[in-house]
CSV table of C-alpha atoms in Angstrom, one decimal:
chain,number,residue,atom,x,y,z
A,1,MET,CA,4.0,-1.3,27.9
A,2,ALA,CA,7.1,-1.8,25.9
A,3,ARG,CA,7.3,-0.3,22.5
A,4,LYS,CA,6.9,-2.8,19.7
A,5,GLN,CA,10.1,-3.2,17.6
A,6,CYS,CA,10.6,-3.9,13.9
A,7,GLN,CA,11.6,-7.5,13.5
A,8,VAL,CA,14.2,-6.6,10.8
A,9,CYS,CA,16.1,-3.7,12.3
A,10,GLY,CA,14.8,-3.2,15.9
A,11,GLN,CA,13.5,0.3,15.3
A,12,PRO,CA,10.0,1.2,16.6
A,13,ALA,CA,7.4,-0.7,14.6
A,14,THR,CA,4.5,1.1,12.9
A,15,VAL,CA,3.0,-1.7,10.8
A,16,ARG,CA,1.9,-5.3,11.7
A,17,VAL,CA,1.9,-7.5,8.5
A,18,GLU,CA,0.0,-10.7,8.5
A,19,ALA,CA,0.0,-13.4,5.8
A,20,ASN,CA,-1.3,-16.9,5.2
A,21,LEU,CA,1.3,-18.5,3.0
A,22,ASN,CA,0.6,-22.1,1.9
A,23,GLY,CA,-1.7,-22.6,4.8
A,24,ARG,CA,0.7,-21.2,7.4
A,25,HIS,CA,-0.3,-18.0,9.3
A,26,SER,CA,2.6,-15.6,10.1
A,27,THR,CA,2.8,-12.2,11.7
A,28,MET,CA,5.6,-9.7,11.8
A,29,LEU,CA,6.2,-6.1,12.9
A,30,LEU,CA,7.9,-3.6,10.6
A,31,CYS,CA,9.1,0.0,10.9
A,32,ASP,CA,8.1,2.6,8.2
A,33,ASP,CA,11.3,2.0,6.1
A,34,HIS,CA,11.1,-1.8,6.0
A,35,TYR,CA,7.3,-1.8,5.4
A,36,ARG,CA,7.9,0.5,2.4
A,37,GLN,CA,10.7,-1.8,1.2
A,38,LEU,CA,8.3,-4.7,1.5
A,39,VAL,CA,5.6,-2.9,-0.5
A,40,ARG,CA,8.0,-2.0,-3.2
A,41,GLN,CA,8.8,-5.7,-3.8
A,42,GLN,CA,5.2,-6.6,-4.7
A,43,LYS,CA,4.8,-7.7,-8.3
A,44,ARG,CA,2.3,-6.5,-10.9
A,45,THR,CA,-1.1,-8.1,-10.6
A,46,VAL,CA,-4.5,-7.5,-12.2
A,47,SER,CA,-5.6,-4.1,-10.9
A,48,PRO,CA,-4.2,-1.2,-8.9
A,49,LEU,CA,-5.7,-2.5,-5.7
A,50,GLU,CA,-4.5,-6.0,-6.3
A,51,ALA,CA,-1.1,-4.7,-7.2
A,52,LEU,CA,-1.0,-3.1,-3.7
A,53,PHE,CA,-2.6,-5.9,-1.7
A,54,GLY,CA,-2.5,-8.9,-4.1
A,55,SER,CA,-1.6,-12.5,-3.0
A,56,ARG,CA,2.0,-13.2,-3.7
A,57,SER,CA,3.1,-16.2,-1.7
A,58,GLY,CA,6.8,-15.4,-2.2
A,59,LEU,CA,6.6,-11.9,-0.9
A,60,PHE,CA,7.9,-12.5,2.6
A,61,GLU,CA,10.5,-15.0,1.4
A,62,ASP,CA,11.9,-12.5,-1.0
A,63,PHE,CA,11.9,-9.8,1.7
A,64,LEU,CA,13.5,-11.7,4.6
A,65,GLY,CA,14.7,-15.0,3.1
A,66,SER,CA,13.2,-18.4,3.3
A,67,ASP,CA,14.7,-19.1,6.7
A,68,PHE,CA,12.4,-16.5,8.3
A,69,PHE,CA,9.4,-18.9,8.4
A,70,ARG,CA,11.5,-21.9,9.5
A,71,ILE,CA,12.8,-19.9,12.4
A,72,GLY,CA,9.4,-18.3,13.0
A,73,ASP,CA,7.8,-21.8,13.4
A,74,ASP,CA,9.5,-22.1,16.8
A,75,ALA,CA,9.3,-18.5,17.8
A,76,THR,CA,6.9,-16.9,20.3
A,77,PRO,CA,3.9,-15.5,18.5
A,78,VAL,CA,3.3,-11.8,18.5
A,79,ALA,CA,1.1,-11.1,21.4
A,80,ALA,CA,-2.2,-9.3,21.3
A,81,VAL,CA,-1.6,-5.5,21.3
A,82,THR,CA,-3.3,-2.3,22.2
A,83,ASP,CA,-0.9,0.1,20.7
A,84,ASP,CA,-1.2,2.1,17.4
A,85,VAL,CA,0.7,-0.2,15.1
A,86,VAL,CA,-1.2,-0.4,11.8
A,87,ASP,CA,-2.4,-3.8,10.5
A,88,ALA,CA,-1.5,-5.0,7.0
A,89,SER,CA,-2.1,-8.2,5.1
A,90,CYS,CA,0.1,-9.9,2.5
A,91,GLY,CA,0.0,-13.3,0.8
A,92,GLU,CA,-3.2,-15.4,0.8
A,93,PRO,CA,-6.1,-14.2,3.0
A,94,ALA,CA,-5.6,-15.3,6.6
A,95,ALA,CA,-8.1,-17.9,7.8
A,96,ALA,CA,-11.0,-16.6,9.9
A,97,GLY,CA,-10.2,-16.6,13.6
A,98,SER,CA,-6.5,-17.0,13.1
A,99,GLY,CA,-3.9,-14.9,14.8
A,100,ALA,CA,-4.1,-12.5,17.7
A,101,PRO,CA,-7.1,-10.2,18.3
A,102,ARG,CA,-6.7,-6.8,16.6
A,103,ARG,CA,-8.2,-3.5,17.4
A,104,ARG,CA,-8.3,-2.4,13.8
A,105,GLY,CA,-9.5,-3.9,10.5
A,106,SER,CA,-8.2,-7.1,9.0
A,107,GLY,CA,-5.8,-5.5,6.6
A,108,LEU,CA,-4.7,-2.4,4.7
A,109,ALA,CA,-7.1,-3.1,1.9
A,110,SER,CA,-10.0,-2.8,4.4
A,111,ARG,CA,-8.8,0.7,5.3
A,112,ILE,CA,-9.0,2.0,1.7
A,113,SER,CA,-12.1,4.3,1.5
A,114,GLU,CA,-14.4,4.1,-1.5
A,115,GLN,CA,-13.2,7.6,-2.6
A,116,SER,CA,-9.5,6.4,-2.5
A,117,GLU,CA,-10.4,3.3,-4.4
A,118,ALA,CA,-12.2,5.3,-7.1
A,119,LEU,CA,-9.2,7.6,-7.4
A,120,LEU,CA,-6.9,4.6,-7.9
A,121,GLN,CA,-9.1,3.3,-10.6
A,122,GLU,CA,-9.3,6.7,-12.3
A,123,ALA,CA,-5.5,6.9,-12.2
A,124,ALA,CA,-5.3,3.5,-13.8
A,125,LYS,CA,-7.5,4.7,-16.6
A,126,HIS,CA,-5.1,7.6,-17.2
A,127,ALA,CA,-2.1,5.2,-17.2
A,128,ALA,CA,-3.8,3.0,-19.8
A,129,GLU,CA,-4.7,6.0,-22.0
A,130,PHE,CA,-1.1,7.1,-21.8
A,131,GLY,CA,0.0,3.6,-22.9
A,132,ARG,CA,1.6,2.8,-19.6
A,133,SER,CA,1.5,-0.6,-17.8
A,134,GLU,CA,1.8,0.9,-14.3
A,135,VAL,CA,0.0,3.6,-12.4
A,136,ASP,CA,2.6,6.3,-11.5
A,137,THR,CA,2.4,9.5,-9.5
A,138,GLU,CA,1.5,11.7,-12.5
A,139,HIS,CA,-1.5,9.5,-13.2
A,140,LEU,CA,-2.5,9.7,-9.5
A,141,LEU,CA,-2.1,13.5,-9.5
A,142,LEU,CA,-4.3,13.8,-12.6
A,143,ALA,CA,-7.0,11.8,-10.8
A,144,LEU,CA,-6.6,13.9,-7.6
A,145,ALA,CA,-6.7,17.2,-9.5
A,146,ASP,CA,-10.5,16.9,-9.8
A,147,SER,CA,-10.9,16.5,-6.1
A,148,ASP,CA,-12.6,19.4,-4.3
A,149,VAL,CA,-10.0,19.3,-1.5
A,150,VAL,CA,-7.1,19.4,-3.9
A,151,LYS,CA,-8.7,22.2,-5.9
A,152,THR,CA,-9.0,24.2,-2.7
A,153,ILE,CA,-5.3,23.6,-1.8
A,154,LEU,CA,-4.2,24.5,-5.3
A,155,GLY,CA,-6.3,27.6,-5.2
A,156,GLN,CA,-4.5,28.8,-2.1
A,157,PHE,CA,-1.3,28.7,-4.1
A,158,LYS,CA,-3.0,30.4,-7.1
A,159,ILE,CA,-2.5,27.3,-9.2
A,160,LYS,CA,-5.1,26.6,-11.8
A,161,VAL,CA,-6.3,23.0,-12.0
A,162,ASP,CA,-6.5,23.1,-15.8
A,163,ASP,CA,-3.0,24.5,-16.2
A,164,LEU,CA,-1.6,21.8,-13.9
A,165,LYS,CA,-3.4,19.0,-15.8
A,166,ARG,CA,-2.2,20.4,-19.1
A,167,GLN,CA,1.4,20.4,-17.8
A,168,ILE,CA,1.1,16.8,-16.5
A,169,GLU,CA,-0.4,15.6,-19.8
A,170,SER,CA,2.4,17.3,-21.8
A,171,GLU,CA,5.3,16.0,-19.7
A,172,ALA,CA,4.0,12.5,-18.8
A,173,LYS,CA,5.7,9.5,-20.5
A,174,ARG,CA,3.5,7.9,-23.1
A,175,GLY,CA,3.5,4.6,-25.0
A,176,ASP,CA,2.9,4.2,-28.7
A,177,LYS,CA,-0.7,3.3,-28.1
A,178,PRO,CA,-3.2,2.9,-25.3
A,179,PHE,CA,-2.3,0.0,-23.0
A,180,GLU,CA,-4.5,-3.0,-22.8
A,181,GLY,CA,-3.9,-5.6,-20.1
A,182,GLU,CA,-3.0,-5.9,-16.5
A,183,ILE,CA,-2.3,-2.6,-14.8
A,184,GLY,CA,0.3,-2.5,-12.1
A,185,VAL,CA,1.4,0.1,-9.6
A,186,SER,CA,4.8,1.8,-9.5
A,187,PRO,CA,7.0,1.8,-6.4
A,188,ARG,CA,6.5,5.5,-6.1
A,189,VAL,CA,2.7,5.1,-5.8
A,190,LYS,CA,3.1,2.3,-3.3
A,191,ASP,CA,5.4,4.4,-1.3
A,192,ALA,CA,3.0,7.3,-1.3
A,193,LEU,CA,0.2,5.1,-0.2
A,194,SER,CA,2.2,3.6,2.6
A,195,ARG,CA,3.0,7.1,3.8
A,196,ALA,CA,-0.7,7.9,3.7
A,197,PHE,CA,-1.4,4.9,5.9
A,198,VAL,CA,1.1,6.0,8.4
A,199,ALA,CA,-0.3,9.6,8.4
A,200,SER,CA,-3.8,8.2,8.7
A,201,ASN,CA,-2.8,6.2,11.7
A,202,GLU,CA,-1.1,9.1,13.4
A,203,LEU,CA,-4.2,11.2,12.9
A,204,GLY,CA,-6.4,8.5,14.4
A,205,HIS,CA,-8.3,8.0,11.2
A,206,SER,CA,-9.9,4.6,10.3
A,207,TYR,CA,-9.6,5.0,6.5
A,208,VAL,CA,-7.3,6.5,3.8
């Protein structure tokens, strides 16, 4: 079977992105680099998860230009696949039964485990406490520091969790007062999560 190619640069594709924009279902294949670029262009929404997977109808147009969909209207649809390309969803939720059959879940959001979701929400709390409007890597690291797995890894390097947390808290950027409102996600966190999805797929795992 021929290797699927990124529809932007022609490199091997690792992510299949689907969207239903203004009632029109579209599918495209992206490599790691162009998927991360797409993720970084998402705007701030209501919560960390929505900031990662929220509905922004202009996302594809901003990434590829408005002509992509006009050209795509006459293009051959992406065929059903049995390879290891990861599925992703952007824009409005795709209508039930639309698009080609897929071996995995219906989108990246469906592959976030409850533990990962809880960590993102905890990181959002840290960001708000620090007076920041976006979850950044330091807030995510603070949330991860209490994980048993991370504690074990830090212990192997003789790093004390409390010392690490104190250093993060002392060096993290802070606002004048706790932030109240919509919490977004920084490009660095989106990039980290996109890498986690790729690693999860390579390991054959169903969830991040």
